[in-house]
Amino acid sequence: MLVGGANFGCGSSREHAVWALADFGFRAVISSRLADIFRRNALGNGLLALEVDAESHAALLAAPGAEVEIDLVARQLRGVGRIVGFEIEPFARHCLLEGVDELDYLLRQRSEITAHEAVHPLPELRVAEASR
């Protein structure tokens, strides 16, 4: 995991920053504040991005190499003498726990989608000929 500074990910509006962190082996980024676009990109690409309070963030920064555990089920970070709760969007949490992305999630729903479409077909679209 990487403990980043305040407003971590600011200026990374593309997924390349997330891909680089994941390619380097990071599974989580922790900060006192994360840029919104970075957080969305991270969670959408399987990288846990979480915010902790300023005091916990400072304790993590002051203890490089400390053993820290992130419990995604309980939404807790444990380490450096503290247990800290964190918030995460429920769908992102579900995807991280299941090891899927948004497309994988939808593909898992294929049979339900097909059944729904069979009962609720889309009306036929008719394209009017352009007048000459």
Short mmCIF file of N, CA, C and O in Angstrom, two decimals, residues 8-128:
data_model
loop_
_atom_site.label_atom_id
_atom_site.label_comp_id
_atom_site.label_asym_id
_atom_site.label_seq_id
_atom_site.Cartn_x
_atom_site.Cartn_y
_atom_site.Cartn_z
N PHE A 8 -4.10 13.53 -2.80
CA PHE A 8 -3.38 12.60 -3.65
C PHE A 8 -4.18 12.32 -4.92
O PHE A 8 -5.39 12.12 -4.88
N GLY A 9 -3.51 12.29 -6.04
CA GLY A 9 -4.14 12.00 -7.32
C GLY A 9 -4.67 13.22 -8.03
O GLY A 9 -5.22 13.10 -9.12
N CYS A 10 -4.50 14.40 -7.44
CA CYS A 10 -4.95 15.62 -8.09
C CYS A 10 -4.19 15.78 -9.40
O CYS A 10 -2.97 15.63 -9.45
N GLY A 11 -4.89 16.01 -10.47
CA GLY A 11 -4.25 16.17 -11.77
C GLY A 11 -4.18 14.87 -12.55
O GLY A 11 -3.74 14.86 -13.69
N SER A 12 -4.60 13.74 -11.94
CA SER A 12 -4.58 12.47 -12.68
C SER A 12 -5.99 12.12 -13.13
O SER A 12 -6.64 11.29 -12.54
N SER A 13 -6.45 12.80 -14.16
CA SER A 13 -7.81 12.57 -14.63
C SER A 13 -7.92 11.33 -15.51
O SER A 13 -9.00 10.88 -15.80
N ARG A 14 -6.81 10.78 -15.90
CA ARG A 14 -6.83 9.57 -16.71
C ARG A 14 -6.45 8.38 -15.85
O ARG A 14 -5.89 8.52 -14.77
N GLU A 15 -6.72 7.21 -16.37
CA GLU A 15 -6.46 5.98 -15.62
C GLU A 15 -4.98 5.59 -15.59
O GLU A 15 -4.61 4.70 -14.84
N HIS A 16 -4.15 6.26 -16.34
CA HIS A 16 -2.74 5.87 -16.42
C HIS A 16 -2.05 5.88 -15.06
O HIS A 16 -1.20 5.02 -14.79
N ALA A 17 -2.38 6.83 -14.21
CA ALA A 17 -1.76 6.89 -12.88
C ALA A 17 -2.12 5.64 -12.08
O ALA A 17 -1.27 5.04 -11.42
N VAL A 18 -3.37 5.24 -12.14
CA VAL A 18 -3.83 4.04 -11.44
C VAL A 18 -3.14 2.80 -12.01
O VAL A 18 -2.66 1.94 -11.26
N TRP A 19 -3.07 2.72 -13.33
CA TRP A 19 -2.41 1.56 -13.95
C TRP A 19 -0.95 1.47 -13.52
O TRP A 19 -0.45 0.39 -13.25
N ALA A 20 -0.27 2.61 -13.46
CA ALA A 20 1.14 2.62 -13.06
C ALA A 20 1.29 2.13 -11.62
O ALA A 20 2.18 1.33 -11.32
N LEU A 21 0.43 2.60 -10.73
CA LEU A 21 0.50 2.16 -9.34
C LEU A 21 0.24 0.65 -9.23
O LEU A 21 0.95 -0.06 -8.51
N ALA A 22 -0.77 0.18 -9.93
CA ALA A 22 -1.09 -1.26 -9.91
C ALA A 22 0.06 -2.07 -10.51
O ALA A 22 0.43 -3.11 -9.96
N ASP A 23 0.62 -1.60 -11.61
CA ASP A 23 1.74 -2.31 -12.24
C ASP A 23 2.96 -2.36 -11.32
O ASP A 23 3.76 -3.29 -11.38
N PHE A 24 3.08 -1.36 -10.46
CA PHE A 24 4.20 -1.32 -9.53
C PHE A 24 3.94 -2.21 -8.31
O PHE A 24 4.80 -2.39 -7.47
N GLY A 25 2.72 -2.75 -8.22
CA GLY A 25 2.39 -3.70 -7.15
C GLY A 25 1.54 -3.16 -6.03
O GLY A 25 1.24 -3.88 -5.07
N PHE A 26 1.13 -1.90 -6.12
CA PHE A 26 0.29 -1.35 -5.06
C PHE A 26 -1.13 -1.90 -5.18
O PHE A 26 -1.67 -2.00 -6.28
N ARG A 27 -1.73 -2.22 -4.05
CA ARG A 27 -3.11 -2.71 -4.01
C ARG A 27 -4.03 -1.69 -3.35
O ARG A 27 -5.24 -1.79 -3.46
N ALA A 28 -3.43 -0.70 -2.64
CA ALA A 28 -4.22 0.31 -1.96
C ALA A 28 -3.44 1.61 -1.86
O ALA A 28 -2.22 1.60 -1.80
N VAL A 29 -4.19 2.71 -1.87
CA VAL A 29 -3.64 4.05 -1.65
C VAL A 29 -4.43 4.65 -0.50
O VAL A 29 -5.66 4.61 -0.50
N ILE A 30 -3.70 5.19 0.47
CA ILE A 30 -4.33 5.79 1.65
C ILE A 30 -3.89 7.25 1.73
O ILE A 30 -2.71 7.55 1.56
N SER A 31 -4.83 8.13 2.00
CA SER A 31 -4.51 9.54 2.13
C SER A 31 -5.52 10.20 3.06
O SER A 31 -6.57 9.62 3.38
N SER A 32 -5.21 11.41 3.45
CA SER A 32 -6.19 12.19 4.22
C SER A 32 -7.23 12.81 3.28
O SER A 32 -8.31 13.17 3.71
N ARG A 33 -6.87 12.90 2.00
CA ARG A 33 -7.81 13.42 1.00
C ARG A 33 -7.34 12.94 -0.37
O ARG A 33 -6.18 13.07 -0.72
N LEU A 34 -8.29 12.38 -1.12
CA LEU A 34 -8.00 11.89 -2.47
C LEU A 34 -8.78 12.71 -3.48
O LEU A 34 -9.92 13.11 -3.23
N ALA A 35 -8.18 12.94 -4.63
CA ALA A 35 -8.90 13.61 -5.71
C ALA A 35 -10.03 12.69 -6.18
O ALA A 35 -9.84 11.48 -6.30
N ASP A 36 -11.20 13.26 -6.42
CA ASP A 36 -12.38 12.46 -6.78
C ASP A 36 -12.17 11.61 -8.02
O ASP A 36 -12.54 10.43 -8.04
N ILE A 37 -11.62 12.20 -9.07
CA ILE A 37 -11.43 11.44 -10.32
C ILE A 37 -10.45 10.30 -10.09
O ILE A 37 -10.67 9.18 -10.56
N PHE A 38 -9.38 10.56 -9.36
CA PHE A 38 -8.42 9.50 -9.06
C PHE A 38 -9.10 8.37 -8.30
O PHE A 38 -8.92 7.19 -8.60
N ARG A 39 -9.90 8.71 -7.29
CA ARG A 39 -10.59 7.69 -6.49
C ARG A 39 -11.49 6.83 -7.37
O ARG A 39 -11.46 5.61 -7.30
N ARG A 40 -12.27 7.46 -8.24
CA ARG A 40 -13.17 6.69 -9.13
C ARG A 40 -12.37 5.78 -10.05
O ARG A 40 -12.71 4.62 -10.24
N ASN A 41 -11.30 6.32 -10.64
CA ASN A 41 -10.46 5.51 -11.53
C ASN A 41 -9.82 4.35 -10.78
O ASN A 41 -9.73 3.23 -11.29
N ALA A 42 -9.35 4.62 -9.57
CA ALA A 42 -8.71 3.57 -8.78
C ALA A 42 -9.70 2.45 -8.48
O ALA A 42 -9.44 1.27 -8.76
N LEU A 43 -10.84 2.82 -7.93
CA LEU A 43 -11.82 1.80 -7.56
C LEU A 43 -12.32 1.04 -8.78
O LEU A 43 -12.55 -0.16 -8.72
N GLY A 44 -12.46 1.73 -9.91
CA GLY A 44 -12.90 1.09 -11.14
C GLY A 44 -11.88 0.14 -11.73
O GLY A 44 -12.20 -0.70 -12.57
N ASN A 45 -10.64 0.25 -11.28
CA ASN A 45 -9.56 -0.61 -11.80
C ASN A 45 -8.98 -1.53 -10.73
O ASN A 45 -7.88 -2.04 -10.87
N GLY A 46 -9.73 -1.73 -9.64
CA GLY A 46 -9.33 -2.70 -8.64
C GLY A 46 -8.28 -2.23 -7.64
O GLY A 46 -7.71 -3.04 -6.92
N LEU A 47 -8.02 -0.93 -7.58
CA LEU A 47 -7.07 -0.38 -6.62
C LEU A 47 -7.87 0.30 -5.51
O LEU A 47 -8.63 1.24 -5.78
N LEU A 48 -7.75 -0.17 -4.30
CA LEU A 48 -8.47 0.42 -3.18
C LEU A 48 -7.89 1.80 -2.89
O LEU A 48 -6.69 1.94 -2.67
N ALA A 49 -8.74 2.80 -2.90
CA ALA A 49 -8.34 4.18 -2.60
C ALA A 49 -9.19 4.63 -1.42
O ALA A 49 -10.41 4.70 -1.53
N LEU A 50 -8.54 4.89 -0.29
CA LEU A 50 -9.34 5.25 0.88
C LEU A 50 -8.75 6.43 1.62
O LEU A 50 -7.56 6.69 1.56
N GLU A 51 -9.67 7.13 2.28
CA GLU A 51 -9.30 8.30 3.06
C GLU A 51 -9.41 7.98 4.54
O GLU A 51 -10.34 7.28 4.96
N VAL A 52 -8.46 8.50 5.30
CA VAL A 52 -8.49 8.38 6.76
C VAL A 52 -8.37 9.78 7.35
O VAL A 52 -7.99 10.72 6.66
N ASP A 53 -8.66 9.89 8.63
CA ASP A 53 -8.57 11.20 9.28
C ASP A 53 -7.11 11.67 9.32
O ASP A 53 -6.18 10.87 9.17
N ALA A 54 -6.92 12.96 9.50
CA ALA A 54 -5.59 13.58 9.44
C ALA A 54 -4.63 12.98 10.48
O ALA A 54 -3.45 12.77 10.19
N GLU A 55 -5.12 12.69 11.68
CA GLU A 55 -4.26 12.14 12.72
C GLU A 55 -3.76 10.73 12.35
O GLU A 55 -2.58 10.42 12.51
N SER A 56 -4.65 9.91 11.84
CA SER A 56 -4.26 8.55 11.42
C SER A 56 -3.32 8.61 10.23
O SER A 56 -2.36 7.84 10.14
N HIS A 57 -3.59 9.54 9.33
CA HIS A 57 -2.72 9.72 8.16
C HIS A 57 -1.31 10.10 8.61
O HIS A 57 -0.32 9.54 8.14
N ALA A 58 -1.21 11.03 9.55
CA ALA A 58 0.10 11.45 10.06
C ALA A 58 0.82 10.28 10.74
O ALA A 58 2.04 10.12 10.58
N ALA A 59 0.09 9.46 11.47
CA ALA A 59 0.69 8.30 12.14
C ALA A 59 1.23 7.31 11.11
O ALA A 59 2.31 6.74 11.30
N LEU A 60 0.50 7.11 10.02
CA LEU A 60 0.98 6.21 8.96
C LEU A 60 2.23 6.77 8.29
O LEU A 60 3.18 6.03 8.03
N LEU A 61 2.23 8.06 8.00
CA LEU A 61 3.40 8.68 7.39
C LEU A 61 4.63 8.61 8.29
O LEU A 61 5.76 8.48 7.81
N ALA A 62 4.41 8.66 9.61
CA ALA A 62 5.51 8.65 10.56
C ALA A 62 6.06 7.24 10.81
O ALA A 62 7.05 7.08 11.52
N ALA A 63 5.41 6.23 10.23
CA ALA A 63 5.83 4.84 10.49
C ALA A 63 6.02 4.07 9.19
O ALA A 63 5.33 3.09 8.92
N PRO A 64 6.97 4.50 8.35
CA PRO A 64 7.18 3.78 7.09
C PRO A 64 7.56 2.32 7.37
O PRO A 64 8.32 2.03 8.29
N GLY A 65 6.97 1.43 6.60
CA GLY A 65 7.25 0.01 6.76
C GLY A 65 6.43 -0.66 7.84
O GLY A 65 6.56 -1.86 8.06
N ALA A 66 5.59 0.09 8.54
CA ALA A 66 4.76 -0.49 9.59
C ALA A 66 3.79 -1.51 8.98
O ALA A 66 3.36 -1.37 7.83
N GLU A 67 3.45 -2.51 9.74
CA GLU A 67 2.48 -3.50 9.28
C GLU A 67 1.08 -2.93 9.47
O GLU A 67 0.70 -2.54 10.58
N VAL A 68 0.34 -2.89 8.39
CA VAL A 68 -1.00 -2.34 8.39
C VAL A 68 -1.92 -3.33 7.69
O VAL A 68 -1.55 -3.89 6.66
N GLU A 69 -3.10 -3.53 8.25
CA GLU A 69 -4.08 -4.44 7.66
C GLU A 69 -5.30 -3.63 7.25
O GLU A 69 -5.80 -2.80 8.03
N ILE A 70 -5.79 -3.88 6.06
CA ILE A 70 -7.02 -3.26 5.60
C ILE A 70 -8.08 -4.35 5.51
O ILE A 70 -7.91 -5.33 4.79
N ASP A 71 -9.14 -4.20 6.28
CA ASP A 71 -10.25 -5.14 6.29
C ASP A 71 -11.40 -4.50 5.52
O ASP A 71 -12.12 -3.66 6.05
N LEU A 72 -11.54 -4.90 4.27
CA LEU A 72 -12.56 -4.30 3.41
C LEU A 72 -13.97 -4.71 3.83
O LEU A 72 -14.91 -3.95 3.69
N VAL A 73 -14.11 -5.92 4.37
CA VAL A 73 -15.42 -6.38 4.83
C VAL A 73 -15.89 -5.50 5.99
O VAL A 73 -17.02 -5.00 5.99
N ALA A 74 -15.03 -5.30 6.98
CA ALA A 74 -15.39 -4.49 8.15
C ALA A 74 -15.20 -2.99 7.91
O ALA A 74 -15.58 -2.18 8.76
N ARG A 75 -14.58 -2.63 6.78
CA ARG A 75 -14.26 -1.23 6.46
C ARG A 75 -13.40 -0.62 7.57
O ARG A 75 -13.71 0.45 8.10
N GLN A 76 -12.31 -1.33 7.88
CA GLN A 76 -11.40 -0.86 8.92
C GLN A 76 -9.96 -1.01 8.46
O GLN A 76 -9.60 -1.95 7.77
N LEU A 77 -9.14 -0.06 8.91
CA LEU A 77 -7.70 -0.11 8.73
C LEU A 77 -7.11 -0.31 10.12
O LEU A 77 -7.48 0.41 11.05
N ARG A 78 -6.25 -1.31 10.27
CA ARG A 78 -5.65 -1.61 11.57
C ARG A 78 -4.14 -1.53 11.46
O ARG A 78 -3.55 -2.17 10.59
N GLY A 79 -3.54 -0.76 12.34
CA GLY A 79 -2.09 -0.64 12.36
C GLY A 79 -1.66 0.62 13.06
O GLY A 79 -2.49 1.47 13.40
N VAL A 80 -0.38 0.77 13.28
CA VAL A 80 0.24 1.89 13.99
C VAL A 80 -0.55 2.27 15.25
O VAL A 80 -0.78 3.43 15.53
N GLY A 81 -0.97 1.21 15.99
CA GLY A 81 -1.63 1.42 17.27
C GLY A 81 -3.04 1.93 17.20
O GLY A 81 -3.54 2.49 18.18
N ARG A 82 -3.71 1.75 16.08
CA ARG A 82 -5.08 2.27 15.97
C ARG A 82 -5.93 1.40 15.05
O ARG A 82 -5.41 0.67 14.22
N ILE A 83 -7.22 1.54 15.22
CA ILE A 83 -8.20 0.94 14.31
C ILE A 83 -9.03 2.10 13.78
O ILE A 83 -9.62 2.86 14.55
N VAL A 84 -9.02 2.26 12.47
CA VAL A 84 -9.68 3.40 11.84
C VAL A 84 -10.73 2.88 10.86
O VAL A 84 -10.43 2.06 10.00
N GLY A 85 -11.94 3.38 10.98
CA GLY A 85 -12.98 3.05 10.02
C GLY A 85 -12.83 3.92 8.78
O GLY A 85 -12.28 5.02 8.84
N PHE A 86 -13.30 3.41 7.66
CA PHE A 86 -13.28 4.21 6.43
C PHE A 86 -14.54 3.95 5.63
O PHE A 86 -15.19 2.92 5.77
N GLU A 87 -14.89 4.92 4.82
CA GLU A 87 -16.07 4.83 3.96
C GLU A 87 -15.64 4.36 2.58
O GLU A 87 -14.53 4.68 2.12
N ILE A 88 -16.52 3.63 1.93
CA ILE A 88 -16.30 3.23 0.54
C ILE A 88 -17.67 3.04 -0.09
O ILE A 88 -18.59 2.55 0.56
N GLU A 89 -17.79 3.46 -1.34
CA GLU A 89 -19.04 3.32 -2.06
C GLU A 89 -19.40 1.84 -2.13
O GLU A 89 -18.54 1.01 -2.44
N PRO A 90 -20.66 1.48 -1.80
CA PRO A 90 -21.04 0.06 -1.71
C PRO A 90 -20.77 -0.76 -2.97
O PRO A 90 -20.31 -1.89 -2.87
N PHE A 91 -21.06 -0.22 -4.15
CA PHE A 91 -20.83 -0.99 -5.37
C PHE A 91 -19.34 -1.22 -5.60
O PHE A 91 -18.92 -2.32 -5.98
N ALA A 92 -18.51 -0.21 -5.33
CA ALA A 92 -17.06 -0.37 -5.47
C ALA A 92 -16.56 -1.42 -4.50
O ALA A 92 -15.73 -2.27 -4.85
N ARG A 93 -17.07 -1.40 -3.28
CA ARG A 93 -16.69 -2.40 -2.28
C ARG A 93 -17.06 -3.80 -2.76
O ARG A 93 -16.27 -4.74 -2.67
N HIS A 94 -18.28 -3.94 -3.27
CA HIS A 94 -18.74 -5.23 -3.79
C HIS A 94 -17.80 -5.73 -4.89
O HIS A 94 -17.37 -6.89 -4.87
N CYS A 95 -17.49 -4.85 -5.84
CA CYS A 95 -16.62 -5.24 -6.96
C CYS A 95 -15.23 -5.64 -6.47
O CYS A 95 -14.67 -6.64 -6.93
N LEU A 96 -14.66 -4.89 -5.52
CA LEU A 96 -13.35 -5.22 -4.99
C LEU A 96 -13.37 -6.56 -4.26
O LEU A 96 -12.47 -7.39 -4.42
N LEU A 97 -14.41 -6.80 -3.48
CA LEU A 97 -14.51 -8.06 -2.75
C LEU A 97 -14.69 -9.25 -3.68
O LEU A 97 -14.19 -10.34 -3.42
N GLU A 98 -15.42 -9.04 -4.78
CA GLU A 98 -15.67 -10.11 -5.74
C GLU A 98 -14.57 -10.24 -6.79
O GLU A 98 -14.55 -11.19 -7.56
N GLY A 99 -13.69 -9.23 -6.86
CA GLY A 99 -12.61 -9.26 -7.86
C GLY A 99 -13.11 -9.05 -9.27
O GLY A 99 -12.58 -9.62 -10.22
N VAL A 100 -14.13 -8.20 -9.41
CA VAL A 100 -14.71 -7.92 -10.72
C VAL A 100 -14.70 -6.43 -10.98
O VAL A 100 -14.62 -5.62 -10.06
N ASP A 101 -14.81 -6.06 -12.27
CA ASP A 101 -15.02 -4.66 -12.60
C ASP A 101 -16.47 -4.50 -13.04
O ASP A 101 -17.26 -5.46 -12.97
N GLU A 102 -16.84 -3.30 -13.48
CA GLU A 102 -18.24 -3.04 -13.84
C GLU A 102 -18.73 -3.95 -14.96
O GLU A 102 -19.85 -4.44 -14.93
N LEU A 103 -17.89 -4.18 -15.96
CA LEU A 103 -18.28 -5.04 -17.08
C LEU A 103 -18.47 -6.49 -16.62
O LEU A 103 -19.45 -7.14 -16.97
N ASP A 104 -17.54 -6.99 -15.80
CA ASP A 104 -17.69 -8.35 -15.27
C ASP A 104 -19.00 -8.47 -14.48
O ASP A 104 -19.70 -9.48 -14.58
N TYR A 105 -19.32 -7.45 -13.69
CA TYR A 105 -20.55 -7.46 -12.91
C TYR A 105 -21.76 -7.58 -13.84
O TYR A 105 -22.65 -8.40 -13.60
N LEU A 106 -21.77 -6.77 -14.90
CA LEU A 106 -22.90 -6.83 -15.84
C LEU A 106 -22.97 -8.18 -16.53
O LEU A 106 -24.07 -8.73 -16.71
N LEU A 107 -21.84 -8.71 -16.93
CA LEU A 107 -21.84 -10.01 -17.61
C LEU A 107 -22.36 -11.12 -16.70
O LEU A 107 -23.01 -12.06 -17.18
N ARG A 108 -22.14 -11.00 -15.41
CA ARG A 108 -22.68 -11.98 -14.46
C ARG A 108 -24.21 -11.90 -14.38
O ARG A 108 -24.85 -12.83 -13.91
N GLN A 109 -24.77 -10.77 -14.82
CA GLN A 109 -26.22 -10.58 -14.77
C GLN A 109 -26.89 -10.94 -16.10
O GLN A 109 -28.07 -10.68 -16.30
N ARG A 110 -26.13 -11.51 -17.01
CA ARG A 110 -26.61 -11.75 -18.37
C ARG A 110 -27.94 -12.51 -18.40
O ARG A 110 -28.86 -12.12 -19.12
N SER A 111 -28.09 -13.59 -17.65
CA SER A 111 -29.33 -14.37 -17.71
C SER A 111 -30.52 -13.55 -17.21
O SER A 111 -31.62 -13.63 -17.78
N GLU A 112 -30.32 -12.75 -16.16
CA GLU A 112 -31.41 -11.91 -15.66
C GLU A 112 -31.77 -10.82 -16.67
O GLU A 112 -32.94 -10.49 -16.85
N ILE A 113 -30.76 -10.28 -17.34
CA ILE A 113 -31.01 -9.24 -18.35
C ILE A 113 -31.79 -9.85 -19.52
O ILE A 113 -32.78 -9.27 -20.00
N THR A 114 -31.38 -11.02 -19.96
CA THR A 114 -32.06 -11.70 -21.07
C THR A 114 -33.51 -12.01 -20.69
O THR A 114 -34.43 -11.81 -21.50
N ALA A 115 -33.74 -12.49 -19.48
CA ALA A 115 -35.10 -12.78 -19.02
C ALA A 115 -35.95 -11.52 -18.98
O ALA A 115 -37.12 -11.52 -19.41
N HIS A 116 -35.37 -10.42 -18.50
CA HIS A 116 -36.11 -9.15 -18.46
C HIS A 116 -36.45 -8.68 -19.87
O HIS A 116 -37.57 -8.23 -20.12
N GLU A 117 -35.49 -8.77 -20.78
CA GLU A 117 -35.73 -8.33 -22.16
C GLU A 117 -36.80 -9.17 -22.84
O GLU A 117 -37.55 -8.67 -23.68
N ALA A 118 -36.90 -10.45 -22.48
CA ALA A 118 -37.92 -11.32 -23.07
C ALA A 118 -39.31 -10.89 -22.64
O ALA A 118 -40.26 -10.94 -23.42
N VAL A 119 -39.46 -10.41 -21.42
CA VAL A 119 -40.75 -9.97 -20.89
C VAL A 119 -41.05 -8.52 -21.30
O VAL A 119 -42.20 -8.15 -21.48
N HIS A 120 -40.01 -7.72 -21.45
CA HIS A 120 -40.17 -6.30 -21.75
C HIS A 120 -39.37 -5.94 -23.01
O HIS A 120 -38.36 -5.23 -22.93
N PRO A 121 -39.83 -6.41 -24.17
CA PRO A 121 -39.05 -6.11 -25.38
C PRO A 121 -39.10 -4.62 -25.72
O PRO A 121 -40.07 -3.93 -25.41
N LEU A 122 -38.04 -4.17 -26.33
CA LEU A 122 -38.00 -2.78 -26.80
C LEU A 122 -38.90 -2.65 -28.01
O LEU A 122 -38.96 -3.56 -28.85
N PRO A 123 -39.59 -1.53 -28.14
CA PRO A 123 -40.42 -1.34 -29.34
C PRO A 123 -39.52 -1.22 -30.57
O PRO A 123 -38.38 -0.77 -30.47
N GLU A 124 -40.07 -1.66 -31.69
CA GLU A 124 -39.30 -1.53 -32.93
C GLU A 124 -39.13 -0.06 -33.27
O GLU A 124 -40.06 0.72 -33.14
N LEU A 125 -37.97 0.29 -33.68
CA LEU A 125 -37.71 1.66 -34.11
C LEU A 125 -37.84 1.71 -35.62
O LEU A 125 -37.29 0.89 -36.34
N ARG A 126 -38.60 2.66 -36.07
CA ARG A 126 -38.74 2.84 -37.50
C ARG A 126 -38.06 4.15 -37.89
O ARG A 126 -38.31 5.17 -37.28
N VAL A 127 -37.24 4.06 -38.88
CA VAL A 127 -36.53 5.24 -39.34
C VAL A 127 -37.31 5.80 -40.52
O VAL A 127 -37.55 5.12 -41.51
N ALA A 128 -37.73 7.04 -40.39
CA ALA A 128 -38.47 7.68 -41.47
C ALA A 128 -37.50 8.03 -42.59
O ALA A 128 -36.38 8.46 -42.34
#
